[in-house]
Structure formats: structure tokens, C-alpha cells
Coordinates of C-alpha atoms in Angstrom, one line a residue:
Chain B
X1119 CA 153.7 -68.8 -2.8
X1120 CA 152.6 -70.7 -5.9
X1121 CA 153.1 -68.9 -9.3
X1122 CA 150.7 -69.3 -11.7
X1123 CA 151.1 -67.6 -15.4
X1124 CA 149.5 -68.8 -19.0
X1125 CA 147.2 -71.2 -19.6
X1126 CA 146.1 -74.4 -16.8
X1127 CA 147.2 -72.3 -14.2
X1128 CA 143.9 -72.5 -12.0
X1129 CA 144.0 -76.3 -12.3
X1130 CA 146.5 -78.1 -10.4
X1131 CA 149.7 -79.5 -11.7
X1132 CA 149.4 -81.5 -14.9
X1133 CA 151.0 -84.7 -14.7
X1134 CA 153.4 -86.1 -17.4
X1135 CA 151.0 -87.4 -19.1
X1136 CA 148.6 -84.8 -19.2
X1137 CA 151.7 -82.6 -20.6
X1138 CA 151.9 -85.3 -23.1
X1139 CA 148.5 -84.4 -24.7
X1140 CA 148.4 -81.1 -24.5
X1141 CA 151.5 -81.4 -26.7
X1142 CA 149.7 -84.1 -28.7
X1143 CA 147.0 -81.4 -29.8
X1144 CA 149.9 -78.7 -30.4
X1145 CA 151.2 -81.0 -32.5
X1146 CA 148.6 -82.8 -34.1
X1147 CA 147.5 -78.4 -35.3
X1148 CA 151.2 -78.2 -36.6
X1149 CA 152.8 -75.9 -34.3
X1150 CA 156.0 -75.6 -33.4
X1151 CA 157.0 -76.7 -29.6
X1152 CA 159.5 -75.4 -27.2
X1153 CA 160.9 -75.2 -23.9
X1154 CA 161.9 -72.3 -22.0
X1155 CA 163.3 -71.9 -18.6
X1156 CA 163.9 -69.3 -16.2
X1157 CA 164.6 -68.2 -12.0
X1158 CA 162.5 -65.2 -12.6
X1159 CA 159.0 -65.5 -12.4
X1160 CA 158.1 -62.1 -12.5
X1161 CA 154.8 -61.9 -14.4
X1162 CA 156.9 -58.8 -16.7
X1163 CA 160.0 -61.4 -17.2
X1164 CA 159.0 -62.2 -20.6
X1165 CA 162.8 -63.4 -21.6
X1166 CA 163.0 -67.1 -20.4
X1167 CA 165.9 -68.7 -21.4
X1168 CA 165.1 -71.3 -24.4
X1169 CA 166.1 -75.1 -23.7
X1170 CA 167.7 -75.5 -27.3
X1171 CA 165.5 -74.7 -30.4
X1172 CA 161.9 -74.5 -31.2
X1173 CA 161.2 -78.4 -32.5
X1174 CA 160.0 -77.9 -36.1
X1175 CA 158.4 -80.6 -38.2
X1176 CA 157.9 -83.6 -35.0
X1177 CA 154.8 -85.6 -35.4
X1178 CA 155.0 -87.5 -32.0
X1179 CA 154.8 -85.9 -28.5
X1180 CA 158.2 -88.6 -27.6
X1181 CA 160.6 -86.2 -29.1
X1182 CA 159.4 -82.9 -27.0
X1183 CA 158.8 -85.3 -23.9
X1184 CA 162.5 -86.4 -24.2
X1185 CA 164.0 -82.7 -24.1
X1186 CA 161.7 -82.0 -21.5
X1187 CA 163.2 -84.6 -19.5
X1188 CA 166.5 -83.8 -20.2
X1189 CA 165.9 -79.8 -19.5
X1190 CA 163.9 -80.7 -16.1
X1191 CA 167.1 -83.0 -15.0
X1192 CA 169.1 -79.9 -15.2
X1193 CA 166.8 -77.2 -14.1
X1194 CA 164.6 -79.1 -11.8
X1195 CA 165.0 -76.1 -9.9
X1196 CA 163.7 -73.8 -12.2
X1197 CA 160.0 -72.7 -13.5
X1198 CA 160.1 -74.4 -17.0
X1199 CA 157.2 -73.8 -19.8
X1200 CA 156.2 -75.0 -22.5
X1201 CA 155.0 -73.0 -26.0
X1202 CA 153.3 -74.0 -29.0
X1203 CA 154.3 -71.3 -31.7
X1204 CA 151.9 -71.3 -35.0
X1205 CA 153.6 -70.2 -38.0
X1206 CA 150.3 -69.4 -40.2
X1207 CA 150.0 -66.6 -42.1
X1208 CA 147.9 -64.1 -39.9
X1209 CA 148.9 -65.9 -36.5
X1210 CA 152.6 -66.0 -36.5
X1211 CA 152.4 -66.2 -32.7
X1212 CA 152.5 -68.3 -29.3
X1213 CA 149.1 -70.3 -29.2
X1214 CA 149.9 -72.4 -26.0
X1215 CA 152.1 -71.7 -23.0
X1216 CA 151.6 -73.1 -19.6
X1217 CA 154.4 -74.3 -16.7
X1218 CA 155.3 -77.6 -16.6
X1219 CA 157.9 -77.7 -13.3
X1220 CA 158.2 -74.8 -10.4
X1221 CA 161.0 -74.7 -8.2
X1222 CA 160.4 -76.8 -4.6
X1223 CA 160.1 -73.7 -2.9
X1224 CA 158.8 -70.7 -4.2
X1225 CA 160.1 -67.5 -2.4
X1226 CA 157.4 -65.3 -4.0
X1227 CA 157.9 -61.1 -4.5
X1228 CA 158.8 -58.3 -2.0
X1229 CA 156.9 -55.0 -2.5
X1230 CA 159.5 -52.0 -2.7
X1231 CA 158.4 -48.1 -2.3
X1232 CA 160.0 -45.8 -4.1
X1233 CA 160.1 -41.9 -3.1
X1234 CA 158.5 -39.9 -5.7
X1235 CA 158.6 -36.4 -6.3
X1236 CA 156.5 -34.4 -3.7
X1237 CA 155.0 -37.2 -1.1
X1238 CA 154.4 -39.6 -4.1
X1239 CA 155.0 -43.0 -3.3
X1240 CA 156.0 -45.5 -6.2
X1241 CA 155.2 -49.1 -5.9
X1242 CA 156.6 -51.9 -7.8
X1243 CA 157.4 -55.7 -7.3
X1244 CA 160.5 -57.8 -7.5
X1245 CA 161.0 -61.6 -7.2
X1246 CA 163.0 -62.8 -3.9
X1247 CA 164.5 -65.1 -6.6
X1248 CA 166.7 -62.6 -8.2
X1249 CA 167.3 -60.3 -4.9
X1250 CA 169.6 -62.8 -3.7
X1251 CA 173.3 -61.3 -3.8
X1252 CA 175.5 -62.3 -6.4
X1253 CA 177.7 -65.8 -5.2
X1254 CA 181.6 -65.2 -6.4
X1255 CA 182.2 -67.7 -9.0
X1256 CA 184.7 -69.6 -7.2
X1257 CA 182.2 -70.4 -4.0
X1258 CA 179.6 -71.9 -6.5
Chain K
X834 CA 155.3 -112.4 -9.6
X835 CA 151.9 -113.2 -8.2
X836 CA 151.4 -109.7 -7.0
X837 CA 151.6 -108.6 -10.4
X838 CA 148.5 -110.1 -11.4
X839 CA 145.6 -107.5 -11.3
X840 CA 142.7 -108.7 -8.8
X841 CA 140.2 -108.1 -11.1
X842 CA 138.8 -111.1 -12.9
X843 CA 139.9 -111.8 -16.4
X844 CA 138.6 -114.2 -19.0
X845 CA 139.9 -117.6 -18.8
X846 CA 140.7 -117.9 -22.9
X847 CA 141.7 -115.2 -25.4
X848 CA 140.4 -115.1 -28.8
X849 CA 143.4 -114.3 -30.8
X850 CA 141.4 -115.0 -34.1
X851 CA 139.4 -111.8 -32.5
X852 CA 142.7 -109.5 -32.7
X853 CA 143.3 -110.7 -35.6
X854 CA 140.5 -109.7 -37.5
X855 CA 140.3 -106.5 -35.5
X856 CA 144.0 -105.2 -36.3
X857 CA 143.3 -105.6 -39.6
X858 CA 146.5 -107.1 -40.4
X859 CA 145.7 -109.6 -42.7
X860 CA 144.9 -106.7 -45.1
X861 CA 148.3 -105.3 -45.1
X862 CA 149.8 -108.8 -45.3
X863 CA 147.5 -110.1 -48.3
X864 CA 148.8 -106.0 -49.9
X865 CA 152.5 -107.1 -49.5
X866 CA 151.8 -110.6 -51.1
X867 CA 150.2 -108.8 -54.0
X868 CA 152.6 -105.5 -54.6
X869 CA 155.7 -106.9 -53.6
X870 CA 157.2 -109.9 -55.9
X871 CA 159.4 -112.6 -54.8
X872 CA 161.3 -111.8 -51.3
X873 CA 160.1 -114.6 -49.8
X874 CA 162.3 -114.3 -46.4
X875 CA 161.3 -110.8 -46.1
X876 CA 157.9 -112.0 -46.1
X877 CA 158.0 -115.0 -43.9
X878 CA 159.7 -112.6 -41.1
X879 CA 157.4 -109.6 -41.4
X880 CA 154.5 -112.6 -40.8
X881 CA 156.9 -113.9 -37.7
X882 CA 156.9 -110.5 -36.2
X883 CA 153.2 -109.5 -37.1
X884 CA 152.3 -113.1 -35.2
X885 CA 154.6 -112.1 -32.1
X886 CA 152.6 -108.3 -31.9
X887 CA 149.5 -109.9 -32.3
X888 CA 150.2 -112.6 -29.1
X889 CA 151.8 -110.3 -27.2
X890 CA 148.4 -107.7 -27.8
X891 CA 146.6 -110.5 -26.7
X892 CA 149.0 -111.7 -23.5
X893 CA 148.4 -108.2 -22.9
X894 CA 144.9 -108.3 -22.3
X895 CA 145.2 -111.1 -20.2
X896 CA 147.2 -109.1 -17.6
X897 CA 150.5 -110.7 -18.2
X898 CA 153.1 -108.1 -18.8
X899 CA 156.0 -108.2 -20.4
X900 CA 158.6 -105.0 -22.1
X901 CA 157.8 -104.7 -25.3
X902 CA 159.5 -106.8 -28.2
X903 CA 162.8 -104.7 -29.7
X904 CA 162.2 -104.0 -32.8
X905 CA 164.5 -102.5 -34.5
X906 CA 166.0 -104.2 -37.9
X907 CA 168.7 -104.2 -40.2
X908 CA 168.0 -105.1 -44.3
X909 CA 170.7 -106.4 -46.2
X910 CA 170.6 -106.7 -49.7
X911 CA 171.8 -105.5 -53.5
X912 CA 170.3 -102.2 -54.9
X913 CA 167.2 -102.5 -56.2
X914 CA 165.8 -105.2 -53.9
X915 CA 163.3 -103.2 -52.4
X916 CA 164.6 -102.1 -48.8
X917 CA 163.4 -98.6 -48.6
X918 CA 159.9 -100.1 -50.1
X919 CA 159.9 -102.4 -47.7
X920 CA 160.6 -100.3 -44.6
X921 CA 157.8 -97.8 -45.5
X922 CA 155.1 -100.9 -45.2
X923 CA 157.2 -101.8 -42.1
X924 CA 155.6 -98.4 -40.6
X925 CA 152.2 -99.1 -42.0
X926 CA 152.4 -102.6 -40.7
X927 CA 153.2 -101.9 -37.3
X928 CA 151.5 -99.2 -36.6
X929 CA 148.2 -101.4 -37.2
X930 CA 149.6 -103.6 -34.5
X931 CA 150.2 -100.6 -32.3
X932 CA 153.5 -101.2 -32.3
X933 CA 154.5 -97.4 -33.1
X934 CA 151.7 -94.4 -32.6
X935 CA 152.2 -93.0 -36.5
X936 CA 152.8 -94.7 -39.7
X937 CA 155.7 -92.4 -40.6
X938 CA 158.8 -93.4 -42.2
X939 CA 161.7 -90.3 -41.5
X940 CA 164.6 -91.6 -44.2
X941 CA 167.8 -90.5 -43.4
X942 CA 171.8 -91.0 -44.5
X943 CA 174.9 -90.0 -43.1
X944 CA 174.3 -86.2 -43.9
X945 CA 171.2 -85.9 -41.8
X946 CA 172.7 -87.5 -39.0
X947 CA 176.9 -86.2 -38.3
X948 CA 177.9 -82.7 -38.1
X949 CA 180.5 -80.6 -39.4
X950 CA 182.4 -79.4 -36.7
X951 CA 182.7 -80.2 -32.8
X952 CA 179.4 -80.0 -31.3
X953 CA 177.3 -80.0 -33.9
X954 CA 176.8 -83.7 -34.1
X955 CA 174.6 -84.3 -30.9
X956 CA 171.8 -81.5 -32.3
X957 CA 171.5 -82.4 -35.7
X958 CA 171.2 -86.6 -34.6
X959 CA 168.8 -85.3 -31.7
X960 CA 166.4 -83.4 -34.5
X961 CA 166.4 -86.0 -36.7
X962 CA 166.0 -88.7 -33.9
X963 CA 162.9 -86.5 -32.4
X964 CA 161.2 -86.0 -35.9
X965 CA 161.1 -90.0 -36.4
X966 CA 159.3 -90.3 -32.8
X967 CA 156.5 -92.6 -32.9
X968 CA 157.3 -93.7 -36.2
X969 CA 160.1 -95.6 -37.8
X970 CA 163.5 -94.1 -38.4
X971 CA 165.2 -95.6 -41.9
X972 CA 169.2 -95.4 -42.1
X973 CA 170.0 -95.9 -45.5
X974 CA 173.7 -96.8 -46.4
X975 CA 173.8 -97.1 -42.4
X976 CA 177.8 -98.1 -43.0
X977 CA 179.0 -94.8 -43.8
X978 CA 177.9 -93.2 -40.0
X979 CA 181.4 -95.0 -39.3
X980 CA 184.9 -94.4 -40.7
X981 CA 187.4 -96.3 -39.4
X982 CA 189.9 -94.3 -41.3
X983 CA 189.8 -91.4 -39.6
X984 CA 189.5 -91.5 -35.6
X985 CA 188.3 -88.1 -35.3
X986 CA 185.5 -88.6 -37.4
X987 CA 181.8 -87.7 -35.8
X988 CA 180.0 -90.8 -36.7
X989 CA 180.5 -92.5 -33.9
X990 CA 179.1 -89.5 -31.7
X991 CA 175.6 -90.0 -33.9
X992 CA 176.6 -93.8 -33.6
X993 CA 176.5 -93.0 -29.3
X994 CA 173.6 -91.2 -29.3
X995 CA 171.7 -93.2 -31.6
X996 CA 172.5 -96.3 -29.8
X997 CA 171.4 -94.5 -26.1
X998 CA 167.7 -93.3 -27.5
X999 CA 167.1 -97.0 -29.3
X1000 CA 167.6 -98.5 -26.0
X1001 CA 165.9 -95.9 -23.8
X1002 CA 163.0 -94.9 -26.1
X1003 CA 162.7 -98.3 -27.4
X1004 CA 158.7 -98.2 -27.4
X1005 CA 158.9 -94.6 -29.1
X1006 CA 160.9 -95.7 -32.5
X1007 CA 161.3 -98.4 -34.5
X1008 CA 165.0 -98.1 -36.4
X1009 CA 165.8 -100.2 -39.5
X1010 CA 169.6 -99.9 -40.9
X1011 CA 169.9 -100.7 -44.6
X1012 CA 172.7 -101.5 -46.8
X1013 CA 175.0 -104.1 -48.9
X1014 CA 175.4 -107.4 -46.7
X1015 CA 179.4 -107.0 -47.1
X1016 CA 179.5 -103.0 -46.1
X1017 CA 177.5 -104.1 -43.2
X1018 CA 178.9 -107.1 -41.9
X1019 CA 181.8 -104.8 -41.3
X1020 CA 179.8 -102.4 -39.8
X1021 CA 178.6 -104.5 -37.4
X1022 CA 181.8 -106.0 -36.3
X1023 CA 183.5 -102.6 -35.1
X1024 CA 180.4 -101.8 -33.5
X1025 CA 179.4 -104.5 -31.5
X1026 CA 176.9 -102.5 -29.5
X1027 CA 174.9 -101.9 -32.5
X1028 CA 174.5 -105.4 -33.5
X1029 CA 173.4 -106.6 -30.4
X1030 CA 170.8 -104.2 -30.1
X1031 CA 169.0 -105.4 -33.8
X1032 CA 167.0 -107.9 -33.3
X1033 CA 165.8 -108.9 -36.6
X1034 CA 168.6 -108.8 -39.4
X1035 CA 166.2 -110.0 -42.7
X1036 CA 168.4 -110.3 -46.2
X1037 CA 166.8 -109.1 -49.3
X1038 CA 167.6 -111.9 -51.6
X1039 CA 168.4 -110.7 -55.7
X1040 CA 165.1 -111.2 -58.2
X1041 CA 165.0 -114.2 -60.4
X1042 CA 164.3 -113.5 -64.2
X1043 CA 160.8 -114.3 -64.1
X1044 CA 160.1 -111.9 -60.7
X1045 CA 161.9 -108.9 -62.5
X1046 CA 159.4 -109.4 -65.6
X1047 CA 156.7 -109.5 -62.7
X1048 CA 157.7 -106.4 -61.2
X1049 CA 157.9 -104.9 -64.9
X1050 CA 154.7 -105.1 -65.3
X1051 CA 153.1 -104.1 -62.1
X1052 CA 155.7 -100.9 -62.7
X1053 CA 153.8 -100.6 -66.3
X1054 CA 150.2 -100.7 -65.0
X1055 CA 150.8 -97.9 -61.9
X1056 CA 152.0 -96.1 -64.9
X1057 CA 149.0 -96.9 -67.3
X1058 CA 151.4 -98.6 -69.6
X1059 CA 151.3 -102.2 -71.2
X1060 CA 153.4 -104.5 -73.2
X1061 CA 152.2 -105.3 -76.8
X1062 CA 152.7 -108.9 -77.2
X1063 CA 155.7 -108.9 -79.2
X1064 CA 157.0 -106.3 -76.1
X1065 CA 156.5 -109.2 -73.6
X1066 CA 159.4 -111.4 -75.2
X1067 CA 161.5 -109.0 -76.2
X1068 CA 161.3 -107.6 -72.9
X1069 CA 162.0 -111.0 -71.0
X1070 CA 165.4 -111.6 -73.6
X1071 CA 166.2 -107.9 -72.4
X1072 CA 166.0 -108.6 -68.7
X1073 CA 168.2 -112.2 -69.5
X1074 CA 170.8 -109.7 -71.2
X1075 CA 170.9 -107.2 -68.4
X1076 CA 171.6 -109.0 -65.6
X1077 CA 174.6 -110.4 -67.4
X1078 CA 175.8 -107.2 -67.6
X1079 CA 178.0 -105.1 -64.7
X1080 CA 175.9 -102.9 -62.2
X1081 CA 172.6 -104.6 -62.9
X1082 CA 170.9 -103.4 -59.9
X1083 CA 167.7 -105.2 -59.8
X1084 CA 164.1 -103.5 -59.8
X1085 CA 166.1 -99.9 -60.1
X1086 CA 167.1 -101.5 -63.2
X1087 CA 163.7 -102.2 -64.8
X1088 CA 162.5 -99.0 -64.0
X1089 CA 165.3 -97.2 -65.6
X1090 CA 164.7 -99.7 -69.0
X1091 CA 160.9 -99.1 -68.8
X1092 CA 161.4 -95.0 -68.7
X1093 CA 163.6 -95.2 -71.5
X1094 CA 161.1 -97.1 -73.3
X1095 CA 158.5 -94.5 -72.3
X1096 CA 161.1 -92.1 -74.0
X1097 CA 161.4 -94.0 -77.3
X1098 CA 157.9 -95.0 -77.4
X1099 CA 157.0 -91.0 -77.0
X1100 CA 159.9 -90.3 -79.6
X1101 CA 158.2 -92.6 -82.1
X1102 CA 154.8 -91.5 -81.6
X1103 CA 155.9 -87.5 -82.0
X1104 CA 157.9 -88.4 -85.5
X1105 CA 154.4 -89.5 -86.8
X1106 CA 152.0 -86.6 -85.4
X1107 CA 150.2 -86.2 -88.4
X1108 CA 148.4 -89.8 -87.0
X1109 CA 145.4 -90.0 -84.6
X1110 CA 146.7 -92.2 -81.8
X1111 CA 144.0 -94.1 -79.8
X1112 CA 143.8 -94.3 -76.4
X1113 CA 145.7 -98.0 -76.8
X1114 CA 148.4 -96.8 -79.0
X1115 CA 149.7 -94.0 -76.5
X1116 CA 149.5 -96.9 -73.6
X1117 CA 151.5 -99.4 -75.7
X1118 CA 155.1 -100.2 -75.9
X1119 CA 156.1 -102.1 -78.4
X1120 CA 158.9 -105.0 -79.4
X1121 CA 161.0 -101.8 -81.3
X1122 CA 160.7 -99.5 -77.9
X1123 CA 162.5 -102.1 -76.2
X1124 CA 164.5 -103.4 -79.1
X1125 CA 166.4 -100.1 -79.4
X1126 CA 168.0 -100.5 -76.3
X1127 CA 171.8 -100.5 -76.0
X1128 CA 171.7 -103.9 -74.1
X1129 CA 171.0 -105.6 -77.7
X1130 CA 173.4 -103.6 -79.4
X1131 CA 176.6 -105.7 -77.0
X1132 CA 176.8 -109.3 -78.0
X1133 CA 176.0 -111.1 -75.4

């Protein structure tokens, strides 16, 4: 099942150098870029874990392209995204965010029922990603 | 090789006088002849290297392929010789060779670049090393990143790193070291690495007498300032004095004589405010401005 969440997402993939100019015109507007990773793509998961700081004050897409690189070579197995944060008065907010890198395969979500009060039934989604049992630490 | 070669017909000559005129280079280079005084092998490289950019645009177009020229530079010279001057018309230059994507100059020293405690070095040379992206990343006083005296010391972690990204991201920064030609002779000799990795090491020769008075004066026109006549001489004897003297560094020098003349110059126009000053009077400095300086008090 492919994921798709923020901006892009009904166009296919963007290649490395596509992600490369949409960084160019976060850039070139002043924002702030960062990277963000996580296993959980639930659409509600909005705590991604941050590859290192928001990059402040770059003026070339090369620097945010190298971390990207180094953040895929390490969670290449991960859905990674990419942010463009404007700090102007009255914004103050995310401008950009699209996915850059989805895991080879994407389990997808499991539907669970819950048993409400009376015959109620509660319905609610959860990733297959995170419903895996915990691995003991020694066995990773 | 001959699989390399693109099928597609290409013309059989290259007009390099064409990229020539449309990089616009000779522009910046007839700039530098005019702003920047003296520094002759400064000048003659920066020509070598705009020459191999330009040929190696044009190869380009012709389908050969080749990596791309390194780039990155060390200056050597004495304070005051115009290295950090230098280096930001080093961004302007190659970017219009599309060498680099930006004509931005990030300057940095030892602080920017090493850390305070484990684990702190790698960020802070990373930030710094991403901001200068597409641009050109200055090192001034380059020598100090390394301390042989103390083997824990986190230079050489910034030294690591910095070394890795020039070699990876080669077409993605230009970096130019800068510092005395002693301090950086010895630099270069414990790290070995680094040295083979600069290309071009260009020394900033000192300023004769005649190029300091030169430089004096372009400094007094960006300033809307002249010389009255008497001024000129007086002026000349005072550079003559000065670089007799201990820590004569160069143009730093000349500015810091010219504000002080700008001081007394103000100073004597304020004791007599009951005058009307023309437009020329508050532009001039005079023989006495200069005269007053401390250099004439010492016999020389």
C-alpha cells in the first residue's frame, strides 16, 4: 500500500533532483529546511523524529541534499520528509512538507473494532508498522 | 572512451572568444586591475584559472567530459595584503564562470569551526560547511584549526571533516585557507592531506611605497576624501616612516593613518566652528592632519 501525505503526493516519486528544486524555491523564499523521519505513517503521527536541526541561514540546496543523504543511508528504511518552516511574522509555520523516501515495502494499516457501550462499534486504524511485537534488545 | 561521445552531431570548432564575451569575465578582471593595486601574482593566477574555466566551459560544450577542476586555494601573505579582499572577488569571479551556483563568501576562523566539548565539533563544522554551499568557504588564520600541543584538541576532527566534504562535494564549494606563509608552511606539513588537496597556493606579496600611496588614495575617494597638495608628500614621507617601523601591516596600515587623519582633520575643523566650511574644505586633509602623527614625532 503506498502512503501518500503533504504536498506531491498524487504525482509520482520525485527524483533527487526534482527534491533539489523544490528545496531551491524553499530556500531561495528564506525558509528554514529540515528533515524528519519516522516508521509510523499513520496520517495522526504528527511526531517524526527530526534528522538533526532545522538548517537556518543556507543559501544553496548542496547542504540540505548532503544530510539528506546521510539521513536516507541510515533510515533507508523509513518514510523520510522534508519541511520548509517560514519564520515571518504572521506565518511562523510549515510551508512545505512532502516525503522524499518510503520504506521498500509498505505494510499499510489494519482496521480494529472496539466494543462500545450498548451495540456501538468503535472504529479506528493502526499501522502494521508499529503492531509488530517488541524484539528483546539482545536479538537486534 | 569512444562510447562516451554523444551521437548527436556537434560543431567541428568552438568559439572560445564567444564564452568569453558571454561570461562576462573580462569585466570582473579589468574591476580587479582597477580596485586592487600591485599583487601582481595574485592577478596573473586568478587570469590562469579564469582561462582554465573558460576552456573547460567550452570543452564542455563540445561533449568532452572531464571532473571538474579542484579549486580550492590557500593565500599566503602579511596582514594587510588583501586576502580576505581578494577571496570575496574570488566568489564573484567564479561564479560568473559557473564555477560555484552563488557569489557568497561564508568567512570563518577557528571558533566557527571546533567545538567545546566531545561531540560538538562535527555539528558546528557541518553548519558552517552547509551555510557556505554553492559558494566559497574563507578560513582565515586556517593554522590555528590545529594544535599540535595538545593531542586531544578538536581541530583535527573539523580538520577530518573538512577534508571528507572538499573531496566529496568538490563541485558544491570552493575553500580558500588564509594566513602568514611561515604559520602555514607548518600547517601544511602535519597535515599532509590538506596540502594535497589545494591546488592553487597564490602568495600575496607586501606593497611597495608607491602602491601603498595608490591604495591611499583609492581608500580617500570611496570615502569622499582628498589630499591637499602639500598632504600628497607629507603623506608619501609618512608611508616611508611607517614601514620602517615594527608591525607595519600594510593596507590595514593606511587605513588606520587615513582615519586618524579623518579625526584630526574633524578636530581642527570643530576648534574653528565659527567658519563657513565649503564643500572642499570638509573633503580636504591637509599636510598638518598628517603631520601630527606620532610616526614624525620618532626620529627615524
Amino acid at each position: 500500500m503506498k502512503i501518500t501525505q503533504g504536498q506531491f503526493s498524487f504525482l509520482p516519486d520525485l527524483t533527487p533532483a526534482e527534491i533539489k528544486l523544490q528545496i531551491e524555491y524553499a530556500l531561495n523564499n528564506g525558509w528554514a529546511v529540515a528533515i524528519e523521519y519516522t516508521a509510523d505513517p499513520h496520517p495522526r503521527n504528527s511526531f517524526w523524529s527530526m534528522w538533526g536541526n532545522p538548517m537556518f541561514d543556507l543559501r544553496d540546496p548542496a547542504g540540505v541534499m548532503m544530510e539528506l543523504d546521510s539521513c536516507l543511508a541510515e533510515h533507508s528504511d523509513k518514510y523520510v520528509k522534508v519541511m520548509a518552516f517560514d519564520s515571518k511574522k504572521g506565518w511562523e509555520s510549515v510551508r512545505m512538507s512532502f516525503m522524499v523516501n518510503r520504506p521498500a515495502f509498505e505494510p499499510g494499516f489494519e482496521l480494529v473494532r472496539q466494543e462500545g457501550p450498548g451495540r456501538e462499534l468503535i472504529y479506528t486504524i493502526r499501522s502494521h508498522a508499529t503492531s509488530r511485537a517488541p524484539v528483546p534488545e539482545q536479538a537486534l | 572512451m569512444n562510447d562516451a561521445i554523444p551521437a548527436e552531431p556537434k560543431p567541428a570548432t568552438v568559439d572560445l572568444e564567444a564564452f568569453y564575451q558571454r561570461s562576462n569575465i573580462g569585466d570582473v578582471i579589468d574591476a580587479l586591475d582597477r580596485d586592487l593595486i600591485g599583487l601582481i601574482p595574485v592577478k596573473t593566477r586568478i587570469r590562469e584559472v579564469a582561462a582554465l574555466l573558460l576552456v573547460e566551459s567550452a570543452r564542455r560544450s563540445m561533449g568532452l567530459q572531464a571532473e571538474p577542476p579542484s579549486l580550492h586555494m590557500c593565500f599566503t601573505g602579511n596582514p594587510g595584503t588583501g586576502k580576505t579582499t581578494v577571496a570575496q572577488r574570488m566568489a564573484e569571479i567564479l561564479n560568473r564562470l559557473g564555477y560555484i551556483r552563488r557569489n557568497h563568501v561564508v568567512t570563518v576562523s577557528r571558533d566557527d569551526l571546533v567545538g567545546q566539548y566531545i561531540g560538538h565539533t562535527a555539528p558546528k563544522t557541518k553548519e558552517v560547511l552547509k551555510k557556505a554551499m554553492g559558494g566559497v568557504l574563507f578560513i582565515d588564520e586556517a593554522y590555528y584549526l590545529y594544535r599540535p600541543e595538545n593531542e586531544r584538541d578538536y581541530g583535527q576532527e573539523a580538520i577530518e571533516i573538512l577534508l571528507q566534504v572538499m573531496e566529496d562535494r568538490r563541485d558544491d564549494l570552493v575553500v580558500i585557507l588564509a594566513g602568514y606563509k611561515d604559520r602555514m608552511d607548518i600547517f601544511f606539513k602535519s597535515n599532509p592531506g590538506m596540502a594535497s588537496r589545494i591546488a592553487h597556493h597564490i602568495d600575496f606579496p607586501d606593497y611597495a611605497e608607491e602602491e601603498l600611496f595608490a591604495i591611499a588614495q583609492i581608500m580617500l575617494t570611496q570615502m569622499h576624501y582628498m589630499f591637499s597638495e602639500d598632504a600628497k608628500d607629507i603623506f608619501r614621507e609618512y608611508i616611508g616612516r611607517r614601514m620602517r617601523q615594527p608591525r607595519f601591516s600594510n593596507a590595514r596600515s593606511i587605513r588606520n593613518a587615513l582615519d586618524r587623519s579623518r579625526l584630526r582633520q574633524a578636530n581642527r575643523l570643530f576648534a574653528e566652528r565659527s567658519k563657513p566650511y565649503d564643500l572642499v574644505a570638509l573633503q580636504t586633509i591637509t599636510g598638518a592632519d598628517i603631520r601630527a602623527s606620532r610616526v614624525f614625532a620618532e626620529t627615524a
